[in-house]
mmCIF file of C-alpha atoms and ligand atoms in Angstrom:
data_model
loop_
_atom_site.group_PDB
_atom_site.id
_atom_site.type_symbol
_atom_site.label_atom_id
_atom_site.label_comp_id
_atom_site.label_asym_id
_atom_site.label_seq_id
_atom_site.Cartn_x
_atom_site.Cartn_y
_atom_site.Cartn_z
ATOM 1 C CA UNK J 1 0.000 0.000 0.000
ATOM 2 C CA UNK J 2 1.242 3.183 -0.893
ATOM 3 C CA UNK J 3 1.552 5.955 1.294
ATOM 4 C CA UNK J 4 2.525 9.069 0.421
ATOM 5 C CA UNK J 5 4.245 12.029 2.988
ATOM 6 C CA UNK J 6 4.116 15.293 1.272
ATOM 7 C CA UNK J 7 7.508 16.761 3.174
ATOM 8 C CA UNK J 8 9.784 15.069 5.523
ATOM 9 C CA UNK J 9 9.307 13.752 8.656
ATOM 10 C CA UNK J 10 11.004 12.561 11.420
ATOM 11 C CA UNK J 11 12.368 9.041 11.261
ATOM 12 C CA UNK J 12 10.514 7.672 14.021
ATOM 13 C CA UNK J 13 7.314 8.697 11.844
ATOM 14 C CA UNK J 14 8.839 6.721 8.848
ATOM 15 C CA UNK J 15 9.859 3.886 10.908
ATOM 16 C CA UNK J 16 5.804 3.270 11.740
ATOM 17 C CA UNK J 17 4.929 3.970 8.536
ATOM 18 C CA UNK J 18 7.165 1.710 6.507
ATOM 19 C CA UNK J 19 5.808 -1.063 8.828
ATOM 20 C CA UNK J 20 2.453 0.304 7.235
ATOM 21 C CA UNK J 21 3.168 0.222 3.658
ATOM 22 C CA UNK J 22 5.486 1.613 0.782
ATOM 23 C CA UNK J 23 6.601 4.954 1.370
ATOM 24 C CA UNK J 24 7.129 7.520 -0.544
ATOM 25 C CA UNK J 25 8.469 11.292 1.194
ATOM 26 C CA UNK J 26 9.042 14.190 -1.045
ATOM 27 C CA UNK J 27 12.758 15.241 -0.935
ATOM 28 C CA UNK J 28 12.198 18.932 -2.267
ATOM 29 C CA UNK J 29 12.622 21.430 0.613
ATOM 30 C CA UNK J 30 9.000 23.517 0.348
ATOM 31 C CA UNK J 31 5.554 22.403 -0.046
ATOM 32 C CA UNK J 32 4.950 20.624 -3.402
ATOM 33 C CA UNK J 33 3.100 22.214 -6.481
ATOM 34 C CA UNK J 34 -0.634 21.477 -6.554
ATOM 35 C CA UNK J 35 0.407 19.311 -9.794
ATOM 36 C CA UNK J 36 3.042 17.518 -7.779
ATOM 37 C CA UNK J 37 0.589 16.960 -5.372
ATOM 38 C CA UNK J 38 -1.875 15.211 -8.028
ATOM 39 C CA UNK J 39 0.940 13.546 -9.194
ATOM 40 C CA UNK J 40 2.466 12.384 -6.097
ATOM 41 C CA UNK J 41 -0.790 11.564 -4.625
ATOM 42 C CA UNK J 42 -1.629 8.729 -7.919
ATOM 43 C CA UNK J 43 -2.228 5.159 -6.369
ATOM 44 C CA UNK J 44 -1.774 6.428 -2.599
ATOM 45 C CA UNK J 45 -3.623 4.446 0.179
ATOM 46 C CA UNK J 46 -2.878 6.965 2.716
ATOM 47 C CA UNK J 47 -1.448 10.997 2.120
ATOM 48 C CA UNK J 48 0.412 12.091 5.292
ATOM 49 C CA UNK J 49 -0.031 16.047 4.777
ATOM 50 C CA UNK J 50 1.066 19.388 6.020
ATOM 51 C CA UNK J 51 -0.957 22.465 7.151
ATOM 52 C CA UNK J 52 0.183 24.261 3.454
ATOM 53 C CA UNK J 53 -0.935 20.882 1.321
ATOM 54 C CA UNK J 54 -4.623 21.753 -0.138
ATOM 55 C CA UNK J 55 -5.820 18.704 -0.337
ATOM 56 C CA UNK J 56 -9.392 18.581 -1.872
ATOM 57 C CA UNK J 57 -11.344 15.872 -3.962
ATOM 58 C CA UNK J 58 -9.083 16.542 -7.282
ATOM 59 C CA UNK J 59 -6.325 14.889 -4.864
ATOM 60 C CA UNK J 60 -8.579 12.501 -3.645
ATOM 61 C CA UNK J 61 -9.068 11.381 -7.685
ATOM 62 C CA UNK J 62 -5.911 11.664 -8.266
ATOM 63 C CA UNK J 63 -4.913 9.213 -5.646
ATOM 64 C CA UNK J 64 -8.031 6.750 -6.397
ATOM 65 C CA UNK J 65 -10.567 4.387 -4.975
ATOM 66 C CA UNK J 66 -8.241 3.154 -2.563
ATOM 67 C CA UNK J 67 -7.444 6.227 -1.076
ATOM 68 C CA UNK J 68 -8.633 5.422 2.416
ATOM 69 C CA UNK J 69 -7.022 7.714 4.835
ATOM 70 C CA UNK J 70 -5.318 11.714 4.921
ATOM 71 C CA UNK J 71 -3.424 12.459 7.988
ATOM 72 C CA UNK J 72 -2.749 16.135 8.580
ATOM 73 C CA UNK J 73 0.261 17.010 10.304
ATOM 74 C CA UNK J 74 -1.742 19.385 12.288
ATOM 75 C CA UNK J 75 -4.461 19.971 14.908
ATOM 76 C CA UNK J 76 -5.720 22.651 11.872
ATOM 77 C CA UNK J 77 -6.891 20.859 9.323
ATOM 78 C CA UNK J 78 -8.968 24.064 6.953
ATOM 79 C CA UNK J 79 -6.460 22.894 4.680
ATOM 80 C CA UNK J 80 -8.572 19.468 3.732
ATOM 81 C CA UNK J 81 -11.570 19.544 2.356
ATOM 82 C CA UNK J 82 -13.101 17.225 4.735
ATOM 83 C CA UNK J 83 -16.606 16.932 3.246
ATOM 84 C CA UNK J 84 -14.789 16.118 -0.322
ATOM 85 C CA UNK J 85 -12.940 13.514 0.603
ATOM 86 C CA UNK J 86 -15.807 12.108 2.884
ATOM 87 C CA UNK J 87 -17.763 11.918 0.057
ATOM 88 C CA UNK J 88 -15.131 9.857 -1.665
ATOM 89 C CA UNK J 89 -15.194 7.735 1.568
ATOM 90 C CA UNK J 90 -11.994 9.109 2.775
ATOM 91 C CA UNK J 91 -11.192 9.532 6.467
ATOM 92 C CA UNK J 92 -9.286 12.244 7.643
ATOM 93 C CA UNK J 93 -7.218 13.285 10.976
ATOM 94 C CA UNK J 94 -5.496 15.659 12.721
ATOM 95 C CA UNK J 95 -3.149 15.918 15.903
ATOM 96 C CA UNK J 96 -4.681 17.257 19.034
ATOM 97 C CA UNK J 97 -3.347 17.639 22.172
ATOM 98 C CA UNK J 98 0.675 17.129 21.747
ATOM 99 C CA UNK J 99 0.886 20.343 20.612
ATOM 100 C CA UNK J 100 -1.486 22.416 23.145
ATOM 101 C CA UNK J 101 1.860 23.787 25.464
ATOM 102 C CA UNK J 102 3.991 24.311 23.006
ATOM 103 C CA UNK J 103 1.462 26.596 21.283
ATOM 104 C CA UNK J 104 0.381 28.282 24.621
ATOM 105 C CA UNK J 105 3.914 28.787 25.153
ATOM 106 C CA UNK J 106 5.088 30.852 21.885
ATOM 107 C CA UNK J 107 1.317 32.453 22.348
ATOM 108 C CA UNK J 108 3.170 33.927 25.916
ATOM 109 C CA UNK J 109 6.147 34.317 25.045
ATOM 110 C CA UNK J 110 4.972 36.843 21.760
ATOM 111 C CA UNK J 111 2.838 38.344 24.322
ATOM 112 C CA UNK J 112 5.341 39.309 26.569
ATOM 113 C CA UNK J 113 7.974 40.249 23.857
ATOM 114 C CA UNK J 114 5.013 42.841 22.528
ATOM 115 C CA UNK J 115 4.229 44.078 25.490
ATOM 116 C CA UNK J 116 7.618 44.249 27.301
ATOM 117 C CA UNK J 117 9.083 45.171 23.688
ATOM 118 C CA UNK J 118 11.646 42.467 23.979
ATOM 119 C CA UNK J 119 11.952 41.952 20.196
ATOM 120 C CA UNK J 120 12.421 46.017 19.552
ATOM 121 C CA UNK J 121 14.965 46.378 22.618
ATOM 122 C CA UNK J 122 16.839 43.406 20.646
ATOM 123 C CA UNK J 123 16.503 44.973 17.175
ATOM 124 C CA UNK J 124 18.131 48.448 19.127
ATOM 125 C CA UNK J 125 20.878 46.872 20.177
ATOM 126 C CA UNK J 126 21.921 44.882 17.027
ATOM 127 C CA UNK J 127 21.589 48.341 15.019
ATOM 128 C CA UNK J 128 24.717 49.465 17.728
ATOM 129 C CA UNK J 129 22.237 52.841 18.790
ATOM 130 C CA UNK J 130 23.308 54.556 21.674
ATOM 131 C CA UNK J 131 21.222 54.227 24.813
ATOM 132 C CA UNK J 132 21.130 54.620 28.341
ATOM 133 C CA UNK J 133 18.987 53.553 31.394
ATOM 134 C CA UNK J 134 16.416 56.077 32.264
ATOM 135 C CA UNK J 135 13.451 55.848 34.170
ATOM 136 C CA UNK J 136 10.848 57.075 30.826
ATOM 137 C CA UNK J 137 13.359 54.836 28.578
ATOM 138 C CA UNK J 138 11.607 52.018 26.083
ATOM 139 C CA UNK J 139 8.552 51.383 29.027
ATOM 140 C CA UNK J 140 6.502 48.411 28.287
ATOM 141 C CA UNK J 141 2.513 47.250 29.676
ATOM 142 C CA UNK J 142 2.625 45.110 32.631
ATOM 143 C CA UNK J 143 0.315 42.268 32.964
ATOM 144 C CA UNK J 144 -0.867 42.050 36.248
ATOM 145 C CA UNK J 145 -4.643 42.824 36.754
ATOM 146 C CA UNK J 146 -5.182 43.400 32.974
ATOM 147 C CA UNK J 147 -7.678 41.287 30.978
ATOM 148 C CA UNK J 148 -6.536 38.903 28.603
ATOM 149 C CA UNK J 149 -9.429 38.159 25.867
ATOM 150 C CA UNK J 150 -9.229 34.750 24.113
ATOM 151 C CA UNK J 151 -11.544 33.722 21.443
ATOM 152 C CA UNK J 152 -11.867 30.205 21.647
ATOM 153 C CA UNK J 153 -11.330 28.303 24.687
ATOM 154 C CA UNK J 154 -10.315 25.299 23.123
ATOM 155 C CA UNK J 155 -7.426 22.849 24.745
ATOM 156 C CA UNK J 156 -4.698 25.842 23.224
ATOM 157 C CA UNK J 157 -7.000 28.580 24.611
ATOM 158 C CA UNK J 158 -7.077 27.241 27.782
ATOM 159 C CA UNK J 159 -3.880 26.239 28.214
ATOM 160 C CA UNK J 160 -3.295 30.357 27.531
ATOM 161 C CA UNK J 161 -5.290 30.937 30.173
ATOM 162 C CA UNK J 162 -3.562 29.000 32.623
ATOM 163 C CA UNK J 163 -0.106 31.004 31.739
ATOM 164 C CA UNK J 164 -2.031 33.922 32.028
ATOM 165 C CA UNK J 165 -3.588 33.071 35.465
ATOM 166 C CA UNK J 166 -0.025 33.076 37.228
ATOM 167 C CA UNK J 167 0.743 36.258 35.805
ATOM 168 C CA UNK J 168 -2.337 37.890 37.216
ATOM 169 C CA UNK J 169 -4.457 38.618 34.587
ATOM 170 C CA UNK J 170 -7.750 38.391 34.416
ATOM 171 C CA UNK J 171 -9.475 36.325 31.717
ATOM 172 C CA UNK J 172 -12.209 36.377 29.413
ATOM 173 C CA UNK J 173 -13.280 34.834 26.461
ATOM 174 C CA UNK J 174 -16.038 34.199 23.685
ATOM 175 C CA UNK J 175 -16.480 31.680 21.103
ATOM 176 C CA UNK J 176 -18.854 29.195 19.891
ATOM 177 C CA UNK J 177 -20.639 28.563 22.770
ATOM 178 C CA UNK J 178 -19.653 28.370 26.847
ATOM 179 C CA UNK J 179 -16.983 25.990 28.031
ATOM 180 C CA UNK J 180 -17.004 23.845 30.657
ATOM 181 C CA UNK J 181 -13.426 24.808 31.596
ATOM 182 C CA UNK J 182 -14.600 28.608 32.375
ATOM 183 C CA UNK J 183 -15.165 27.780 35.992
ATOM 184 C CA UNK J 184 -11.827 26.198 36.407
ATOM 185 C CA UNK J 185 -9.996 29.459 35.090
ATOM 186 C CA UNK J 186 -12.135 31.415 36.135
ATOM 187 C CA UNK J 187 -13.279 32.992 33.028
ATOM 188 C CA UNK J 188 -16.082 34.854 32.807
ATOM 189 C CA UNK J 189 -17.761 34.245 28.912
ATOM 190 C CA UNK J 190 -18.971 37.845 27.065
ATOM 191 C CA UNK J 191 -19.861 37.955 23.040
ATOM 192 C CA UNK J 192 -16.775 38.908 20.763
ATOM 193 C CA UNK J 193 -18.085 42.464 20.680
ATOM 194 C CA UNK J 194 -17.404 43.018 24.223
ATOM 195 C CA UNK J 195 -14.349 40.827 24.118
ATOM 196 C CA UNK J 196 -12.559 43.241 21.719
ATOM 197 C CA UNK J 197 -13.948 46.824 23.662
ATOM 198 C CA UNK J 198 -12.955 45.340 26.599
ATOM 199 C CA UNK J 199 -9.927 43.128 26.534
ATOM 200 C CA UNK J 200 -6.186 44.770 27.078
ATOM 201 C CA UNK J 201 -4.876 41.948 25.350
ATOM 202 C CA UNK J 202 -6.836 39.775 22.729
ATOM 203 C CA UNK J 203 -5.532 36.722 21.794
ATOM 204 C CA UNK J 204 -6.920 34.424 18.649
ATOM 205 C CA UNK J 205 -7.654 30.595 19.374
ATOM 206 C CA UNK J 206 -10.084 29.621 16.725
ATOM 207 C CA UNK J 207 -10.100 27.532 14.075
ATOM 208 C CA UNK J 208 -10.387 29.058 10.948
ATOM 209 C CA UNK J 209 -13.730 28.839 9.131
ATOM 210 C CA UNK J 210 -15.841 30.704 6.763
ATOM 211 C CA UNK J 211 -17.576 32.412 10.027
ATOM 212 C CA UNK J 212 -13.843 33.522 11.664
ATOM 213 C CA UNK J 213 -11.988 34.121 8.596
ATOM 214 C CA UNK J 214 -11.678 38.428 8.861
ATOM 215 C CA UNK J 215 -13.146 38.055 12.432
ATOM 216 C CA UNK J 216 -10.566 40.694 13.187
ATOM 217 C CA UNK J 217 -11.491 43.320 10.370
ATOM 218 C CA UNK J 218 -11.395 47.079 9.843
ATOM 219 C CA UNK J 219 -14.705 46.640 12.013
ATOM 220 C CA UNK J 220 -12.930 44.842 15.165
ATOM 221 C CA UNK J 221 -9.661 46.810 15.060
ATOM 222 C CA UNK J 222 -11.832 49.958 15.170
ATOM 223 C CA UNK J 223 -13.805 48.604 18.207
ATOM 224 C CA UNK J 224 -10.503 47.380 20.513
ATOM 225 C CA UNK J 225 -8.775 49.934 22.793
ATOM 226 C CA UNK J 226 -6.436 52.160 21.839
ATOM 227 C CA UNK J 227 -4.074 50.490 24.101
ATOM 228 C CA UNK J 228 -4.562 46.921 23.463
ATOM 229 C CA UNK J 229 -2.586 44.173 21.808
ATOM 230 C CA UNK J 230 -3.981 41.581 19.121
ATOM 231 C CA UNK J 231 -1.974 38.428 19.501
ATOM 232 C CA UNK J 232 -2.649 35.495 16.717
ATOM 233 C CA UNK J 233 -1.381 32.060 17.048
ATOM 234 C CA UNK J 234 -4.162 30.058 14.938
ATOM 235 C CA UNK J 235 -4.651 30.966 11.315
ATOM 236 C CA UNK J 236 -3.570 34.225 9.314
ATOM 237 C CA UNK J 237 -6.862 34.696 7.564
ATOM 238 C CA UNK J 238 -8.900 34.992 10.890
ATOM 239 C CA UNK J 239 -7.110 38.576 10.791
ATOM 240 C CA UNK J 240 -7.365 41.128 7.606
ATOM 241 C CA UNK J 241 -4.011 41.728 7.512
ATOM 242 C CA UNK J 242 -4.143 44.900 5.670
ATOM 243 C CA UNK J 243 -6.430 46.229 7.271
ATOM 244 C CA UNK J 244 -4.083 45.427 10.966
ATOM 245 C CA UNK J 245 -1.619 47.495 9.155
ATOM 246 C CA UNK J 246 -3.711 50.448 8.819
ATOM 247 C CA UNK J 247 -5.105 49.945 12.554
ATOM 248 C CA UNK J 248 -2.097 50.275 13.273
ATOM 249 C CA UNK J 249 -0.618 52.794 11.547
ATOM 250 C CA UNK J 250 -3.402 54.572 12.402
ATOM 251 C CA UNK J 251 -2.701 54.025 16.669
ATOM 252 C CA UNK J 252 -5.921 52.199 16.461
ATOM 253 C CA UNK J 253 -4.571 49.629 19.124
ATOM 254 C CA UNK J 254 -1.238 49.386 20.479
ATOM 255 C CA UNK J 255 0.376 46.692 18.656
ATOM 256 C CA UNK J 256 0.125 42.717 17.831
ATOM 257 C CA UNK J 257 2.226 39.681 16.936
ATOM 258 C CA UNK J 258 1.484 37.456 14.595
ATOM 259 C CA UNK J 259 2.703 33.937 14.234
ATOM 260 C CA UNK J 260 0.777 33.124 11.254
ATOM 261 C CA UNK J 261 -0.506 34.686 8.286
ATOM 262 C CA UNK J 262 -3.366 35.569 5.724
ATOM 263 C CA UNK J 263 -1.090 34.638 2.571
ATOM 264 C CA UNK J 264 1.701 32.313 4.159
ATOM 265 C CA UNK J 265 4.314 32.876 3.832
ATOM 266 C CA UNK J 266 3.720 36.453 2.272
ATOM 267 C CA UNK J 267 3.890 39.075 5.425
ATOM 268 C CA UNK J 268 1.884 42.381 4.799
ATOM 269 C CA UNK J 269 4.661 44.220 3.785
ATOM 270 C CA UNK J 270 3.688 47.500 5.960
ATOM 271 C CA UNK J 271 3.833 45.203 9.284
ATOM 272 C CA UNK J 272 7.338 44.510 8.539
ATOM 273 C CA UNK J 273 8.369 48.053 9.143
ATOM 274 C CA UNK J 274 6.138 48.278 12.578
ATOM 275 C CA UNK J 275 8.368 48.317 15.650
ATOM 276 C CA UNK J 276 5.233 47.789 17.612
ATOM 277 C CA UNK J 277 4.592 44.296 15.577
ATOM 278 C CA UNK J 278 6.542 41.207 16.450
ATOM 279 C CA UNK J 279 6.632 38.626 14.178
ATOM 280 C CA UNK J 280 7.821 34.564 13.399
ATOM 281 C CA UNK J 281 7.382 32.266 11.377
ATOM 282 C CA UNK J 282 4.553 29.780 11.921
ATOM 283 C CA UNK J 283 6.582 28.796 15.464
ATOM 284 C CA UNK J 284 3.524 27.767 17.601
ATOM 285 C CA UNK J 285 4.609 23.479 17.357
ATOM 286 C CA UNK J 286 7.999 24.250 16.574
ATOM 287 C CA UNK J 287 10.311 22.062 19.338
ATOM 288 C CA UNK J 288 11.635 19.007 18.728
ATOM 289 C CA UNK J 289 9.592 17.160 21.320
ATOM 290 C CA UNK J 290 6.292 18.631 19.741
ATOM 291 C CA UNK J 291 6.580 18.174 16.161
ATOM 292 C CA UNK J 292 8.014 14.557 16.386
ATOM 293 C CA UNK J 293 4.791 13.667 18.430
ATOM 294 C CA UNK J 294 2.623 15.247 15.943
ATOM 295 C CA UNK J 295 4.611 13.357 13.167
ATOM 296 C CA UNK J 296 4.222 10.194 15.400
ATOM 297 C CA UNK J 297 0.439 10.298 15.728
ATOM 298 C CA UNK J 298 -0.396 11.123 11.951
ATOM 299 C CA UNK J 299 1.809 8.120 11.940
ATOM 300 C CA UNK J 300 0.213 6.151 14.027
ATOM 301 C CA UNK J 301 -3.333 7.335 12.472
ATOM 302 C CA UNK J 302 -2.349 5.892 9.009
ATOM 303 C CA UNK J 303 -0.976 2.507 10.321
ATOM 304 C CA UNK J 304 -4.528 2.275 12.363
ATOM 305 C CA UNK J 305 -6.425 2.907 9.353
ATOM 306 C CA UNK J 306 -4.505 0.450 6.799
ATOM 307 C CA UNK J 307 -4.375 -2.110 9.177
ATOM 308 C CA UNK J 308 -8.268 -2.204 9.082
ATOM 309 C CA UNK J 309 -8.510 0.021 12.637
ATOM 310 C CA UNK J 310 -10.449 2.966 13.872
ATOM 311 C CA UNK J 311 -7.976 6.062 13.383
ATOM 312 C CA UNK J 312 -7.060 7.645 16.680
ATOM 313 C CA UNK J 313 -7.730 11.183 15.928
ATOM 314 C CA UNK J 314 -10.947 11.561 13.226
ATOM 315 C CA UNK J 315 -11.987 14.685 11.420
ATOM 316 C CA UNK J 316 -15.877 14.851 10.908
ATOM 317 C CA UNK J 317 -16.905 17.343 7.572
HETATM 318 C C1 DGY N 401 -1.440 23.247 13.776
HETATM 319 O O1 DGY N 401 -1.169 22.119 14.177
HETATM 320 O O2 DGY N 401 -2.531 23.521 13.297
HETATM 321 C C2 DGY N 401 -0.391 24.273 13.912
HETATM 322 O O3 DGY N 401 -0.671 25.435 13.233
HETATM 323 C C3 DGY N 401 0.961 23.708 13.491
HETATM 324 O O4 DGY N 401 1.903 24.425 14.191
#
């Protein structure tokens, strides 16, 4: 059985999935064409994809009838077409849970190199300008007693929370509906509206989907306080990028930091000049512990499917 692993994993992935079947990893170093993809995909039993593979139902016929299972490298998975490939009667998984800390932990560490200005103090010292300590010089927002807003209180939400609970903030957060964490964090649950006017900090834990891509418009940035931060670890299009730039251009809010982004991995050129905007590269799963478990359970997802299983981690359209 074929299976096919759109960019390289780590070897302890491989090793469970060439028990599995025949494998075959791309060896170019960037996401493959949408033709390489069709291509690659021909004859696959199982795909084993990243978050920037689109993988839809041209993939899906591509691959064939005995396509039978796409594992996403990713707890995100608006990258799949889900419904598609369901109609094709193709299952489809994700990776929850290994990579909830890591992701709360870039999540507070951006927030605190916003608001304490750790990434500008860093750029000021590489360009060799002089300085000196005074007590007005380069003054940052402290966190104590401040609200932190969080849309979506999923398992990464929450798990922002709890970092923001020992450094004395005070939490709120909207979403779908009310979670039964809230009493544990105490979080009190308001509607996005007064999440935005109301929150010092506002930090994005969605998934992305037609109804939270732009949440954070012209519309949003306009309602926030003049002094709050937008933080976004999920998905670049739940923020209008452009229209962050003129925000905050504009001293709309007071600045944000953006792991991810609308057109990845295009940056909004204006936010690149921003010294209130602090920026990396889709970072949220990035240590080694984090995305070799990831790699391990779309691993072990595939081998559960071919071998005639239940998969571990299931993706309903
Ligand atoms: C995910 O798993 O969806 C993350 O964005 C990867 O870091």
């Amino acid at each position: 059985m074929r299976i096919v692993v759109t960019r390289r994993v780590p070897e302890a992935a491989l090793d469970i999935l060439r028990e599995a079947g025949e494998v075959w990893m791309s060896d170019v170093d960037r996401p493959l064409s949408p033709d390489e993809l069709r291509k690659a995909a021909r004859g696959a039993a199982a795909i084993v994809s990243m978050l920037h593979d689109r993988i839809d139902g041209t993939v899906a016929d591509s691959a064939g009838p005995g396509l039978r299972v796409v594992a996403n490298v990713a707890v995100g998975y608006d990258n799949v077409d889900v419904a598609a490939l369901a109609e094709r009667g193709v299952l489809v998984t994700n990776t929850p849970g290994v990579l909830t800390d890591a992701t709360a932990d870039l999540t507070f560490g951006l927030l605190l190199a916003l608001t304490r200005r750790i990434a500008e103090g860093d750029r000021l010292l590489r360009a060799r300008r002089p300085w000196s300590f005074h007590l007005g010089f380069m003054l940052g927002a402290g966190l104590r007693g401040k609200t932190l807003g969080i849309v979506g209180l999923g398992q990464i939400g929450q798990a922002v929370a709890r970092r923001a609970k020992a450094f004395g903030m005070r939490i709120i957060y909207s979403g779908r509906s009310r979670s039964a964490a809230e009493a544990g964090l105490d979080a009190r649950f308001v509607p996005t509206a007064e999440l935005l006017a109301t929150a010092d900090v506002v930090s994005l834990h969605c998934p992305l989907t037609p109804e939270t891509t732009h949440l954070i418009d012209a519309e949003a940035l306009a309602v926030m306080k003049p002094g709050a931060f937008l933080v976004n670890t999920t998905r670049g299009p739940v923020v209008d990028e452009p229209a962050l730039a003129d925000a905050l251009l504009h001293g709309e809010i007071a600045g944000a930091a953006l792991d991810v982004f609308e057109k990845e991995p295009e940056v909004e050129p204006r936010l690149l000049e921003l010294d209130n905007v602090v920026l990396t590269p889709h970072l949220g799963s990035a240590t080694v512990e984090t995305r070799t478990e990831m790699a391990l359970l779309a691993a072990r997802n595939v081998a559960a499917v071919l071998s005639g299983g239940e998969p571990l981690n299931p993706v309903h359209p």
